[in-house]
Amino acid sequence: MDMNNIDNATTRRIAALQARVDTMKEHNYYFYNQPIEEILDGARVRVNGRIMGMYASYSYLGLVGHPRINEAAKKAVDQWGTGTNGVRTLAGTLTLHNELEETIANFKHTEAAITYTSGYVTNLTVISTLMGRGDYVFSDKINHASIVDGCLMSGAEFRRFRHNDMEHLEGLLKNAPADVAKLVIADSVFSMDGDIIDLPKIVEISKKYNAWLMIDEAHSVGVLGKKGTGIEEHFGIGDVIDIKMGTLSKTIPSVGGYVAAKKDMINYLRHGSRAYIFSAALPPAQAAAANEAFKVILDEPWRIERLNENTKQFIDGLKGMGFDTLLTETAIVPVLCVTDERAFELTKQCQERDVFVLPVVSPAVQEGMSRLRATVTAVHEPGEIERAMDVIYEAGKRMGMVK
Ligand SMILES: *Cc1c(COP(=O)(O)O)cnc(C)c1O
């Protein structure tokens, strides 16, 4: 690499990454950053001129392109234009933002909510605002990267508990000083594995040790609970999570992130979190789209029913074929391949037959846990899912993964 001929650790890392990408491309194993040319509906896309079944989308309820949501976004552009040109604290707050935050608070059954411009930024800024040097954060080992980054940024003591292991968490809490501020954080649905946090237990333990509980609902809003309101509804327990974090970019077809919590907590974040104070507000179209999407979820419960049926068909089907789908109970379905090479090969064979899935390899997951990661949505037809599973099965069989 010729970068002014500088040879240091960073230039070597850049060269190593380039070599890894080049090798993948040589083997036709590079599937990232493929431009989608057209979204036909939530279930199908056009890529490289070919119509493919979409099994890598987080649009769990198929709301992207929903007429009511598109209409709300267009109306917002007509009324407010395309940007906010400033931070919320100064001139960036529109009535639209307040409306959205009220909608979210109602949807999540809390007193108040605050929005940010991405889920990633929400975790970063919220964790680092609430926690600081001398405090303790306790984070599940496979929590999302934005949680890990928020914990590191906070400067607090960072303790990681084994995945969904409540005994380990309790042990770590027991060992922490009694009088420090403590925060326990976990994903609701784990983004790479699709399994669900043991909410009743984590609530009980957090309370016992005077720790706040923060749950990231990126993959549970619109997915868990009969009405799709998330993990508390799934377990049939009321308002027990202190800090309910979520994104506006998955089931909600917009962009942004939020936290729903008690009024005092939200007020503190509104005046203390740097991503709110020093970064521009959500654009009007995105705020309006998100606001409408929460309402559509409540108005169209059939979507959640369909998602549940499709999820069951997909998981039961793949398991029945002999694949290891780990502990998933949701629309995120990992197909364990163990090695990177096998994950790439399985992906390649699926994509060649127009099933759009993607591989997840280290460091996104632990080494030896490389996988194909497939998702289903409410708008896939049972016949389409059947075909996708056949494609995965035939490829898996050729590769000797299943009989
Ligand atoms: C996607 C995701 C985020 C980040 O959300 P963005 O809005 O895409 O920035 C945070 N947490 C989890 C668990 C996620 O899956």
XYZ file of C-alpha atoms and ligand atoms in Angstrom:
418
model
C 0.000 0.000 0.000
C 1.334 3.397 -0.970
C -0.061 5.888 1.465
C 2.765 8.413 1.405
C 4.808 5.303 2.184
C 3.808 5.446 5.802
C 4.226 2.087 7.475
C 2.502 1.898 10.819
C -0.087 -0.228 12.584
C -2.976 1.577 10.899
C -1.659 1.319 7.355
C -1.022 -2.383 7.988
C -4.613 -2.827 9.184
C -5.879 -1.065 6.065
C -3.773 -3.362 3.893
C -4.940 -6.469 5.759
C -8.586 -5.521 5.327
C -8.038 -4.846 1.636
C -6.425 -8.261 1.254
C -9.360 -9.955 3.010
C -11.890 -8.202 0.755
C -9.835 -8.985 -2.368
C -9.677 -12.683 -1.482
C -13.432 -12.757 -0.894
C -14.049 -11.085 -4.239
C -11.751 -13.542 -6.035
C -13.874 -16.416 -4.764
C -17.134 -14.599 -5.482
C -17.665 -14.536 -1.739
C -18.192 -10.800 -1.340
C -21.881 -10.080 -0.761
C -21.781 -6.816 1.142
C -22.863 -3.390 -0.052
C -24.800 -4.741 -3.038
C -27.004 -1.985 -4.416
C -30.701 -2.785 -4.460
C -32.199 -1.398 -7.644
C -35.820 -1.689 -6.701
C -37.950 -2.741 -3.776
C -40.924 -4.506 -5.363
C -42.670 -5.167 -2.100
C -41.282 -6.064 1.311
C -40.662 -9.612 0.155
C -38.858 -9.097 -3.146
C -36.128 -6.850 -4.505
C -34.268 -6.368 -7.772
C -30.493 -6.763 -7.513
C -28.171 -6.865 -10.535
C -31.238 -6.951 -12.755
C -32.605 -10.061 -11.045
C -35.715 -10.349 -8.908
C -34.774 -11.998 -5.635
C -36.705 -13.090 -2.560
C -35.635 -10.767 0.262
C -34.529 -12.658 3.368
C -32.198 -10.078 4.861
C -34.570 -7.216 5.668
C -35.520 -5.851 9.067
C -38.821 -4.585 7.716
C -40.481 -7.281 9.815
C -44.021 -6.085 9.207
C -43.438 -5.098 5.589
C -44.236 -1.453 6.301
C -41.702 0.042 3.903
C -43.703 1.756 1.171
C -46.980 1.564 3.149
C -49.370 4.118 1.565
C -50.324 5.793 4.856
C -46.682 6.143 5.882
C -45.548 7.436 2.484
C -48.417 9.914 2.514
C -47.460 11.197 5.966
C -43.865 11.690 4.832
C -44.918 13.559 1.668
C -47.261 15.808 3.594
C -44.480 16.637 6.031
C -42.176 17.642 3.174
C -44.884 19.909 1.757
C -45.483 21.487 5.131
C -41.969 21.670 6.599
C -39.491 21.075 3.797
C -36.644 18.609 3.968
C -34.386 19.581 6.838
C -34.472 20.991 10.338
C -31.320 23.072 9.993
C -30.499 22.917 13.626
C -30.474 21.135 16.915
C -33.614 20.384 18.863
C -32.628 22.591 21.795
C -32.413 25.738 19.689
C -34.601 26.113 16.578
C -34.755 22.460 15.443
C -37.826 21.288 17.337
C -41.012 21.089 15.274
C -44.448 20.229 16.630
C -43.897 17.070 14.586
C -41.064 15.937 16.888
C -43.178 16.422 19.982
C -46.015 14.516 18.375
C -43.686 11.640 17.514
C -42.314 11.503 21.057
C -45.832 11.450 22.465
C -46.786 8.637 20.086
C -43.753 6.620 21.180
C -44.437 7.209 24.894
C -48.019 5.994 24.426
C -46.943 2.993 22.363
C -44.370 2.005 24.989
C -46.678 2.780 27.945
C -44.338 5.246 29.570
C -44.584 8.889 30.577
C -42.268 10.366 27.962
C -39.850 9.746 25.118
C -36.916 11.405 23.363
C -35.725 10.834 19.799
C -32.286 10.941 18.200
C -31.115 10.610 14.610
C -30.128 6.943 14.786
C -30.378 3.953 17.058
C -26.618 3.700 17.163
C -26.294 7.270 18.350
C -29.102 6.742 20.867
C -27.215 3.967 22.631
C -23.963 5.876 22.522
C -25.312 9.080 23.957
C -27.844 7.684 26.442
C -25.465 5.234 28.103
C -22.633 7.742 28.253
C -24.909 10.447 29.640
C -26.345 8.284 32.403
C -23.136 6.504 33.367
C -19.649 7.813 34.093
C -16.373 7.099 35.822
C -16.856 5.083 38.995
C -20.265 3.768 37.917
C -20.851 0.168 36.777
C -22.486 -1.112 33.593
C -23.440 -4.755 33.088
C -23.891 -5.817 29.478
C -24.821 -9.137 27.849
C -21.852 -10.633 25.978
C -23.581 -10.532 22.595
C -25.266 -7.144 22.934
C -25.290 -4.931 19.840
C -22.091 -3.017 19.019
C -23.771 0.331 19.735
C -24.344 -0.765 23.341
C -20.748 -1.872 23.715
C -19.546 1.435 22.278
C -21.842 3.403 24.596
C -20.517 1.523 27.618
C -16.894 2.118 26.602
C -17.563 5.785 25.880
C -19.155 6.267 29.308
C -15.903 5.453 31.094
C -17.822 3.368 33.626
C -16.588 0.005 34.871
C -17.640 -2.390 32.103
C -18.790 -5.867 33.124
C -20.014 -8.400 30.573
C -22.203 -11.322 31.595
C -22.444 -14.580 29.666
C -25.208 -14.500 27.094
C -28.630 -14.537 28.794
C -26.992 -16.056 31.909
C -28.824 -14.515 34.844
C -26.753 -16.305 37.478
C -23.597 -14.832 36.028
C -25.195 -11.384 35.979
C -26.229 -11.726 39.603
C -22.707 -12.759 40.569
C -21.240 -9.681 38.887
C -23.795 -7.385 40.541
C -23.068 -8.928 43.924
C -19.369 -8.204 43.499
C -19.855 -4.539 42.617
C -19.735 -1.907 45.381
C -23.172 -1.371 46.906
C -23.207 2.411 46.703
C -22.301 3.035 43.036
C -24.726 3.779 40.185
C -25.452 0.582 38.246
C -26.974 -0.030 34.837
C -27.895 -3.420 33.399
C -28.258 -3.501 29.588
C -29.420 -6.138 27.142
C -30.976 -6.549 23.723
C -34.610 -7.702 23.857
C -34.166 -9.922 20.820
C -30.518 -10.588 20.040
C -29.718 -9.279 16.610
C -27.487 -12.141 15.455
C -29.155 -15.075 17.231
C -32.858 -14.174 17.338
C -33.348 -15.372 20.915
C -35.131 -13.393 23.630
C -33.725 -12.030 26.886
C -35.144 -13.540 30.074
C -36.984 -10.353 30.981
C -38.767 -11.418 34.181
C -35.487 -12.606 35.678
C -33.379 -9.654 34.572
C -36.003 -7.276 36.015
C -35.973 -9.125 39.321
C -32.180 -9.162 39.595
C -31.779 -5.524 38.556
C -34.289 -4.447 41.207
C -32.626 -6.583 43.859
C -29.275 -4.828 43.336
C -30.658 -1.325 42.793
C -29.575 -1.236 39.165
C -31.369 0.541 36.369
C -32.488 -1.706 33.526
C -32.104 -0.650 29.898
C -33.450 -2.866 27.091
C -32.726 -2.349 23.387
C -35.928 -3.127 21.468
C -34.543 -2.784 17.935
C -35.822 -6.263 17.049
C -38.848 -6.570 19.333
C -41.005 -3.571 18.440
C -43.535 -4.785 15.879
C -42.287 -8.321 16.491
C -43.074 -9.342 20.080
C -46.447 -9.181 21.790
C -49.891 -9.675 20.311
C -50.116 -5.982 19.446
C -46.452 -5.749 18.570
C -45.589 -3.309 21.331
C -42.537 -5.273 22.369
C -40.953 -7.357 25.065
C -43.040 -6.288 28.070
C -46.197 -7.255 26.219
C -44.583 -10.560 25.195
C -44.018 -11.531 28.841
C -47.311 -10.001 29.963
C -45.688 -7.631 32.421
C -46.382 -3.914 32.662
C -44.022 -0.971 32.689
C -40.959 -2.626 34.293
C -38.045 -1.468 32.125
C -36.478 1.815 33.272
C -35.028 2.731 29.888
C -36.754 1.382 26.777
C -34.549 2.016 23.788
C -35.502 1.398 20.188
C -34.768 2.269 16.605
C -36.932 3.888 13.940
C -35.092 2.069 11.159
C -36.246 -1.543 11.339
C -39.935 -2.389 11.711
C -40.512 1.370 11.645
C -39.584 2.303 8.056
C -37.747 5.520 8.795
C -34.480 6.378 10.492
C -33.694 7.462 14.030
C -33.680 6.121 17.554
C -35.542 6.745 20.771
C -35.682 6.164 24.474
C -38.981 5.908 26.346
C -38.905 6.343 30.119
C -40.159 8.345 33.083
C -40.501 12.120 32.624
C -37.547 13.017 34.837
C -35.239 10.657 32.997
C -36.279 12.037 29.598
C -35.933 15.594 30.828
C -32.419 14.805 32.016
C -31.496 13.340 28.628
C -33.039 16.317 26.834
C -30.723 18.640 28.713
C -27.719 16.393 29.152
C -27.226 14.073 26.186
C -24.748 15.444 23.708
C -26.245 13.829 20.591
C -29.436 15.778 21.327
C -27.746 19.067 22.140
C -25.037 19.063 19.491
C -26.575 17.297 16.482
C -29.396 18.322 14.167
C -32.958 17.128 14.656
C -34.620 14.355 12.644
C -35.815 15.577 9.237
C -39.583 16.205 8.969
C -40.348 13.380 6.513
C -38.625 10.806 8.716
C -40.311 12.034 11.886
C -43.737 11.983 10.223
C -43.168 8.533 8.711
C -42.146 7.114 12.074
C -45.110 8.722 13.812
C -47.540 7.186 11.314
C -45.850 3.770 11.409
C -46.487 3.276 15.145
C -50.168 3.928 14.451
C -50.261 1.525 11.504
C -48.827 -1.244 13.706
C -51.726 -0.842 16.141
C -54.300 -0.522 13.339
C -53.160 -3.602 11.397
C -52.589 -6.415 13.904
C -52.920 -8.983 11.104
C -49.345 -8.160 10.187
C -48.072 -9.486 13.499
C -50.148 -12.632 13.131
C -48.711 -13.194 9.662
C -45.194 -12.557 10.923
C -45.672 -15.146 13.672
C -46.996 -17.736 11.222
C -44.158 -17.095 8.795
C -41.569 -17.214 11.561
C -42.879 -20.559 12.755
C -42.901 -21.977 9.236
C -39.334 -20.812 8.621
C -37.790 -21.985 11.902
C -39.638 -25.311 12.024
C -38.846 -25.945 8.374
C -35.109 -25.283 8.620
C -34.803 -27.222 11.876
C -36.704 -30.129 10.329
C -34.183 -30.177 7.476
C -31.427 -30.618 10.033
C -29.963 -27.120 10.242
C -28.783 -25.675 13.550
C -30.770 -22.469 14.069
C -29.403 -21.876 17.599
C -32.060 -20.689 20.063
C -34.032 -18.358 17.822
C -37.705 -17.799 18.546
C -38.145 -14.813 16.263
C -37.950 -13.667 12.652
C -34.140 -13.551 12.843
C -33.071 -17.051 11.888
C -29.386 -17.996 12.011
C -28.260 -21.055 10.063
C -25.040 -22.091 11.745
C -22.192 -22.783 9.307
C -19.279 -22.705 11.810
C -16.591 -21.475 9.387
C -16.517 -18.256 7.369
C -15.896 -20.254 4.203
C -19.061 -22.320 4.605
C -21.148 -19.258 5.443
C -19.889 -17.593 2.253
C -20.429 -20.699 0.127
C -23.974 -21.236 1.407
C -24.771 -17.576 0.778
C -23.344 -17.760 -2.722
C -25.408 -20.789 -3.645
C -28.568 -19.176 -2.263
C -27.979 -15.898 -4.058
C -27.288 -17.703 -7.320
C -30.797 -19.060 -7.025
C -32.304 -15.673 -6.194
C -32.639 -16.001 -2.455
C -31.167 -12.836 -0.952
C -29.542 -13.845 2.339
C -26.310 -12.688 3.912
C -23.461 -14.262 5.853
C -22.400 -13.048 9.285
C -18.808 -13.840 10.215
C -16.328 -12.771 12.890
C -15.811 -10.255 14.362
C -19.582 -9.598 14.175
C -20.037 -13.002 15.820
C -17.663 -15.204 17.796
C -15.164 -17.202 15.772
C -16.554 -20.654 14.970
C -20.090 -19.249 14.961
C -20.186 -17.982 11.368
C -23.597 -18.290 9.876
C -26.108 -17.485 7.256
C -28.531 -15.061 8.813
C -31.991 -15.041 7.317
C -35.042 -13.018 8.243
C -38.694 -13.438 7.329
C -41.347 -10.773 7.280
C -45.122 -10.520 7.454
C -45.377 -10.046 3.693
C -43.702 -13.248 2.520
C -46.177 -15.786 1.140
C -45.961 -19.320 2.585
C -45.111 -20.641 -0.907
C -42.217 -18.188 -1.237
C -40.830 -19.227 2.140
C -41.131 -22.873 1.121
C -39.104 -22.207 -2.018
C -36.438 -20.258 -0.132
C -36.081 -23.130 2.332
C -35.748 -25.612 -0.527
C -32.927 -23.528 -1.981
C -31.145 -23.380 1.386
C -31.678 -27.114 1.864
C -30.341 -28.137 -1.517
C -27.262 -25.978 -1.051
C -26.748 -27.290 2.479
C -27.036 -30.837 1.189
C -24.484 -30.291 -1.561
C -22.128 -28.897 1.060
C -22.695 -31.813 3.423
C -24.258 -29.673 6.136
C -27.493 -31.683 6.167
C -28.570 -35.090 4.903
C -29.863 -1.921 14.345
C -29.615 -1.881 15.788
C -29.241 -0.698 16.434
C -28.896 0.557 15.667
O -30.004 1.142 15.128
P -29.858 2.153 13.878
O -31.111 2.921 13.956
O -29.729 1.317 12.665
O -28.657 2.995 14.131
C -29.134 -0.710 17.805
N -29.350 -1.836 18.515
C -29.680 -3.003 17.927
C -29.905 -4.218 18.756
C -29.817 -3.063 16.541
O -30.096 -4.218 15.956
